[in-house]
Tab-separated table of C-alpha atoms and ligand atoms in Angstrom:
chain	number	residue	atom	x	y	z
A	1	MET	CA	-27.260	-4.390	2.042
A	2	CYS	CA	-26.840	-2.610	-1.312
A	3	SER	CA	-30.040	-2.180	-3.279
A	4	MET	CA	-28.333	-1.595	-6.642
A	5	LEU	CA	-29.115	-3.976	-9.477
A	6	PRO	CA	-26.091	-5.869	-10.856
A	7	ALA	CA	-26.363	-4.127	-14.258
A	8	GLU	CA	-26.436	-0.690	-12.610
A	9	LEU	CA	-23.536	-1.627	-10.348
A	10	LYS	CA	-21.506	-2.873	-13.306
A	11	ALA	CA	-22.128	0.388	-15.167
A	12	ARG	CA	-21.033	2.468	-12.154
A	13	VAL	CA	-17.939	0.312	-11.672
A	14	ASN	CA	-16.984	0.728	-15.322
A	15	GLU	CA	-17.197	4.532	-15.068
A	16	LEU	CA	-14.296	4.596	-12.622
A	17	ASN	CA	-10.544	4.155	-12.846
A	18	TRP	CA	-9.672	1.446	-10.293
A	19	PHE	CA	-6.403	0.521	-8.619
A	20	HIS	CA	-7.657	-2.335	-6.441
A	21	SER	CA	-9.449	-5.501	-7.500
A	22	ILE	CA	-12.348	-5.625	-5.033
A	23	ASP	CA	-14.979	-8.373	-5.088
A	24	LEU	CA	-18.290	-6.505	-4.861
A	25	GLY	CA	-20.457	-9.618	-5.139
A	26	HIS	CA	-22.836	-10.487	-7.974
A	27	GLY	CA	-19.727	-11.764	-9.842
A	28	ILE	CA	-18.411	-8.202	-10.129
A	29	VAL	CA	-14.740	-7.554	-9.325
A	30	THR	CA	-13.438	-4.019	-9.817
A	31	PRO	CA	-10.951	-3.993	-12.721
A	32	GLY	CA	-7.944	-2.649	-10.792
A	33	ARG	CA	-4.439	-3.054	-12.143
A	34	ASP	CA	-3.325	-4.218	-8.683
A	35	ASN	CA	-3.450	-7.936	-7.971
A	36	SER	CA	-4.906	-7.218	-4.534
A	37	ALA	CA	-5.701	-10.842	-3.671
A	38	ARG	CA	-2.096	-11.904	-4.301
A	39	LYS	CA	-0.805	-8.911	-2.315
A	40	VAL	CA	-2.966	-9.668	0.702
A	41	ALA	CA	-1.721	-13.267	0.794
A	42	ARG	CA	1.873	-11.962	0.981
A	43	LEU	CA	1.092	-9.658	3.919
A	44	GLN	CA	0.306	-12.507	6.348
A	45	LEU	CA	-2.261	-10.427	8.209
A	46	PRO	CA	-3.679	-12.082	11.329
A	47	GLU	CA	-6.587	-14.321	10.193
A	48	SER	CA	-8.741	-12.754	12.887
A	49	LEU	CA	-8.669	-9.068	13.694
A	50	ALA	CA	-11.634	-9.456	16.027
A	51	GLY	CA	-11.878	-6.529	18.416
A	52	LYS	CA	-8.854	-4.739	16.936
A	53	THR	CA	-8.738	-1.166	15.713
A	54	VAL	CA	-7.062	-0.856	12.316
A	55	LEU	CA	-5.646	2.153	10.461
A	56	ASP	CA	-5.008	1.804	6.720
A	57	VAL	CA	-2.614	4.581	5.645
A	58	GLY	CA	-2.748	5.374	1.918
A	59	ALA	CA	-5.864	3.255	1.425
A	60	TRP	CA	-6.809	4.459	-2.107
A	61	ASP	CA	-9.744	2.228	-3.240
A	62	GLY	CA	-9.748	0.608	0.205
A	63	PHE	CA	-9.210	-3.079	-0.565
A	64	PHE	CA	-7.148	-3.614	2.600
A	65	SER	CA	-9.497	-1.572	4.797
A	66	PHE	CA	-12.436	-3.709	3.689
A	67	GLU	CA	-10.321	-6.843	4.193
A	68	ALA	CA	-9.534	-5.783	7.783
A	69	GLU	CA	-13.241	-5.247	8.401
A	70	ARG	CA	-13.996	-8.667	6.876
A	71	ARG	CA	-11.510	-10.171	9.360
A	72	GLY	CA	-13.534	-8.796	12.239
A	73	ALA	CA	-11.844	-5.490	13.123
A	74	ALA	CA	-13.930	-3.492	15.581
A	75	ARG	CA	-13.076	-0.229	13.851
A	76	VAL	CA	-11.230	0.578	10.624
A	77	LEU	CA	-10.082	4.032	9.565
A	78	ALA	CA	-8.932	4.454	5.959
A	79	THR	CA	-6.749	7.497	5.296
A	80	ASP	CA	-5.175	8.944	2.178
A	81	SER	CA	-4.287	12.321	0.794
A	82	TYR	CA	-2.644	12.325	-2.625
A	83	CYS	CA	-5.120	10.089	-4.485
A	84	TRP	CA	-8.133	11.337	-2.583
A	85	SER	CA	-7.520	15.065	-2.768
A	86	ASP	CA	-4.816	16.101	-5.226
A	87	PRO	CA	-6.134	16.861	-8.718
A	88	ARG	CA	-2.739	15.895	-10.219
A	89	SER	CA	-2.996	12.341	-8.868
A	90	TRP	CA	-3.646	9.145	-10.792
A	91	GLY	CA	-6.767	8.353	-8.753
A	92	ASN	CA	-9.598	9.727	-6.666
A	93	LYS	CA	-11.894	8.670	-3.835
A	94	ARG	CA	-14.858	7.634	-5.952
A	95	GLY	CA	-13.845	3.949	-6.051
A	96	PHE	CA	-13.508	3.823	-2.258
A	97	ASP	CA	-16.894	5.495	-1.791
A	98	LEU	CA	-18.654	3.165	-4.228
A	99	ALA	CA	-17.069	0.015	-2.767
A	100	ARG	CA	-17.965	1.105	0.773
A	101	GLU	CA	-21.571	1.691	-0.250
A	102	VAL	CA	-21.884	-1.626	-2.105
A	103	LEU	CA	-20.205	-3.636	0.656
A	104	ALA	CA	-22.381	-1.871	3.270
A	105	SER	CA	-19.103	-1.239	5.051
A	106	LYS	CA	-18.598	0.805	8.212
A	107	VAL	CA	-14.995	1.684	7.357
A	108	GLU	CA	-14.389	5.332	8.272
A	109	ASP	CA	-12.363	7.700	6.125
A	110	GLN	CA	-10.173	10.729	6.668
A	111	VAL	CA	-8.162	12.778	4.211
A	112	ILE	CA	-4.826	13.306	5.941
A	113	ASP	CA	-1.197	13.370	4.874
A	114	VAL	CA	1.120	10.735	6.386
A	115	LEU	CA	3.210	13.501	7.924
A	116	ASP	CA	0.168	14.827	9.795
A	117	LEU	CA	-0.600	11.500	11.516
A	118	SER	CA	-0.544	11.858	15.288
A	119	PRO	CA	-2.539	10.482	18.235
A	120	GLY	CA	-4.250	13.873	18.429
A	121	ASN	CA	-5.268	13.897	14.744
A	122	VAL	CA	-6.373	10.272	14.255
A	123	GLY	CA	-6.034	8.411	17.570
A	124	MET	CA	-4.088	5.205	18.298
A	125	PHE	CA	-4.648	1.897	16.480
A	126	ASP	CA	-3.826	-1.699	17.422
A	127	VAL	CA	-2.821	-2.569	13.852
A	128	VAL	CA	-1.572	-0.131	11.222
A	129	LEU	CA	-1.259	-0.954	7.529
A	130	PHE	CA	1.356	1.045	5.604
A	131	LEU	CA	1.244	-0.611	2.231
A	132	GLY	CA	2.866	0.702	-0.912
A	133	VAL	CA	3.405	4.161	0.560
A	134	LEU	CA	6.947	4.361	2.045
A	135	TYR	CA	8.689	4.806	-1.328
A	136	HIS	CA	6.356	7.743	-2.070
A	137	MET	CA	7.780	9.570	0.948
A	138	LYS	CA	10.259	12.411	0.479
A	139	HIS	CA	11.056	12.097	4.206
A	140	PRO	CA	10.830	8.329	4.834
A	141	LEU	CA	12.196	8.247	8.393
A	142	LEU	CA	9.918	11.101	9.460
A	143	ALA	CA	6.980	9.269	7.849
A	144	LEU	CA	7.814	6.093	9.797
A	145	GLU	CA	8.029	8.118	13.016
A	146	ARG	CA	4.549	9.524	12.344
A	147	VAL	CA	3.198	6.043	11.595
A	148	ALA	CA	4.870	4.645	14.741
A	149	SER	CA	3.260	7.409	16.819
A	150	VAL	CA	-0.229	6.022	16.073
A	151	THR	CA	0.646	2.281	16.285
A	152	ARG	CA	-0.221	0.487	19.524
A	153	GLU	CA	0.798	-3.111	18.644
A	154	LEU	CA	1.650	-4.076	15.064
A	155	LEU	CA	2.655	-2.272	11.890
A	156	VAL	CA	2.351	-4.157	8.610
A	157	LEU	CA	4.626	-2.477	6.074
A	158	GLU	CA	4.808	-3.324	2.382
A	159	THR	CA	7.262	-1.435	0.204
A	160	ALA	CA	9.391	-1.349	-2.887
A	161	VAL	CA	13.094	-1.815	-2.140
A	162	ASP	CA	16.220	-0.856	-4.129
A	163	MET	CA	20.015	-0.947	-3.613
A	164	LEU	CA	19.723	-4.705	-3.253
A	165	ASP	CA	23.395	-5.444	-3.897
A	166	CYS	CA	24.408	-3.327	-0.885
A	167	ARG	CA	24.507	-5.239	2.404
A	168	ARG	CA	24.755	-2.136	4.555
A	169	PRO	CA	21.622	-0.012	5.102
A	170	ALA	CA	21.319	2.157	1.978
A	171	MET	CA	18.636	4.074	0.145
A	172	ALA	CA	18.215	5.246	-3.443
A	173	PHE	CA	16.876	8.779	-3.854
A	174	TYR	CA	14.704	9.476	-6.888
A	175	ALA	CA	14.782	13.169	-7.738
A	176	GLY	CA	12.815	12.564	-10.946
A	177	ASP	CA	10.656	9.772	-12.338
A	178	GLU	CA	13.417	7.188	-12.670
A	179	PHE	CA	11.614	4.627	-10.541
A	180	GLY	CA	8.610	3.382	-12.467
A	181	LEU	CA	8.363	6.581	-14.574
A	182	ASP	CA	6.511	8.035	-11.578
A	183	ALA	CA	7.701	11.343	-10.105
A	184	THR	CA	5.766	10.640	-6.872
A	185	ASN	CA	8.328	7.943	-5.995
A	186	TRP	CA	11.047	9.482	-3.826
A	187	CYS	CA	13.055	6.740	-2.166
A	188	GLY	CA	14.108	3.107	-2.493
A	189	PRO	CA	15.589	1.846	0.772
A	190	ASN	CA	17.146	-1.614	0.866
A	191	PRO	CA	15.730	-4.193	3.326
A	192	ALA	CA	18.453	-3.444	5.911
A	193	ALA	CA	17.581	0.267	5.795
A	194	VAL	CA	13.861	-0.472	6.194
A	195	LEU	CA	14.546	-2.571	9.304
A	196	ASP	CA	16.902	-0.006	10.838
A	197	MET	CA	14.556	2.916	10.154
A	198	LEU	CA	11.692	1.016	11.801
A	199	LYS	CA	13.830	0.438	14.920
A	200	VAL	CA	14.847	4.101	15.034
A	201	ALA	CA	11.182	5.072	14.608
A	202	GLY	CA	10.341	3.206	17.806
A	203	PHE	CA	9.513	-0.430	17.002
A	204	ALA	CA	10.994	-2.947	19.433
A	205	ARG	CA	10.893	-6.001	17.131
A	206	VAL	CA	10.979	-6.048	13.330
A	207	ARG	CA	10.845	-9.010	10.986
A	208	ILE	CA	10.795	-9.469	7.219
A	209	ILE	CA	7.724	-11.585	6.552
A	210	ALA	CA	8.010	-11.729	2.759
A	211	GLY	CA	11.487	-11.059	1.437
A	212	LEU	CA	13.282	-10.716	-1.872
A	213	ARG	CA	12.183	-13.000	-4.696
A	214	PRO	CA	14.781	-14.955	-6.766
A	215	TRP	CA	16.554	-13.134	-9.607
A	216	TRP	CA	14.518	-14.910	-12.303
A	217	PHE	CA	11.268	-13.664	-10.727
A	218	ARG	CA	12.551	-10.071	-10.806
A	219	TRP	CA	13.676	-10.421	-14.420
A	220	ALA	CA	10.343	-11.923	-15.478
A	221	LYS	CA	8.429	-9.196	-13.626
A	222	ALA	CA	10.578	-6.415	-15.114
A	223	ALA	CA	10.019	-7.866	-18.611
A	224	TRP	CA	6.258	-7.981	-18.001
A	225	LEU	CA	6.196	-4.406	-16.652
A	226	LYS	CA	8.106	-3.216	-19.720
A	227	TRP	CA	5.712	-5.025	-22.055
A	228	LYS	CA	2.542	-3.978	-20.210
A	229	PHE	CA	3.354	-0.407	-19.071
A	230	GLY	CA	6.575	0.487	-20.927
A	231	LEU	CA	8.552	0.765	-17.670
A	232	PRO	CA	12.349	0.804	-18.070
A	233	PHE	CA	13.586	-2.800	-17.730
A	234	TRP	CA	16.936	-2.106	-16.001
A	235	SER	CA	15.473	0.235	-13.413
A	236	MET	CA	12.767	-2.289	-12.522
A	237	VAL	CA	15.046	-5.347	-12.370
A	238	ARG	CA	17.112	-3.587	-9.673
A	239	THR	CA	14.100	-3.415	-7.354
A	240	ASP	CA	11.718	-5.756	-5.541
A	241	ARG	CA	9.088	-5.548	-2.818
A	242	ILE	CA	9.114	-6.792	0.770
A	243	VAL	CA	6.680	-7.095	3.667
A	244	VAL	CA	7.791	-6.339	7.222
A	245	HIS	CA	5.948	-6.804	10.501
A	246	ALA	CA	7.046	-4.395	13.229
A	247	TRP	CA	5.886	-4.686	16.849
A	248	LYS	CA	5.891	-1.984	19.520
B	1	LIG	C1	0.812	2.609	-4.509
B	1	LIG	S1	-0.596	3.257	-3.699
B	1	LIG	C2	-0.869	1.996	-2.487
B	1	LIG	C3	-2.332	1.812	-2.173
B	1	LIG	C4	-2.629	0.710	-1.159
B	1	LIG	N1	-2.136	1.048	0.158
B	1	LIG	C5	-2.055	-0.588	-1.625
B	1	LIG	O1	-1.051	-1.048	-1.064
B	1	LIG	O2	-2.558	-1.168	-2.564
B	1	LIG	C6	0.074	4.588	-2.723
B	1	LIG	C7	-0.977	5.323	-1.909
B	1	LIG	O3	-0.338	6.214	-1.006
B	1	LIG	C8	-1.026	7.442	-1.033
B	1	LIG	N2	-0.111	8.516	-0.647
B	1	LIG	C9	0.968	8.959	-1.307
B	1	LIG	N3	1.554	9.961	-0.630
B	1	LIG	C10	0.812	10.163	0.478
B	1	LIG	C11	0.909	11.061	1.578
B	1	LIG	N4	1.897	11.954	1.663
B	1	LIG	N5	-0.034	10.977	2.550
B	1	LIG	C12	-1.040	10.058	2.477
B	1	LIG	N6	-1.167	9.172	1.461
B	1	LIG	C13	-0.259	9.228	0.478
B	1	LIG	C14	-1.504	7.581	-2.472
B	1	LIG	O4	-2.537	8.529	-2.573
B	1	LIG	C15	-1.915	6.163	-2.775
B	1	LIG	O5	-3.232	5.904	-2.398
């Protein structure tokens, strides 16, 4: 149980730059720009993760790691590298550390690059979360192979997708910052490419759990992103996000 007074907690929360919106109790929710509650609803995680081991790859502030623990996971390992260790990144690990302390969480942490994931380096996990990370990968198929190598049962993948008017598996390559004005975005596969790459990476069964939204949703979202963050409208309207469940 955290012994911090609500006023002290609020002050410490306000010192940090948050990505996730984490309910820390006492009416305090971290002011992340991510609508984490809406995202988790779209993932369709198993209601109970009782007894399961869970790996959260690219955990950042750790919202989904703490959610897995809340759903009863026996062990949760949160991993990240860019935001937790690279001084050029948009974030750091201080939000994760504070949330873990306040929530009296037992979530473990490890700084490790996706491409270094292996049973020897992290172990095997029943459920692996790979949320919002694939499009940051310069080598997406290799990254999925590494993620598959540590997945025992189920991978929950959430990603941005591009090339939506192409029915065949296809992938956009972002050499600069053209996707979201963010040079850490490297690739935008379309849904067919995501499914095929997952199969090649070693998953026996793959299914889109949350697919493309209607055109008007994408237009409204692109308009909002332009207004709020100045992101280029036409590059955003071409893209969407999907959730895939992949079973070994
Ligand atoms: C858009 S955030 C997603 C955070 C969280 N998973 C979510 O869905 O809300 C992308 C995360 O991937 C991490 N990341 C990017 N490249 C990585 C790499 N090569 N290895 C490990 N983590 C990486 C970033 O540090 C960041 O925390």
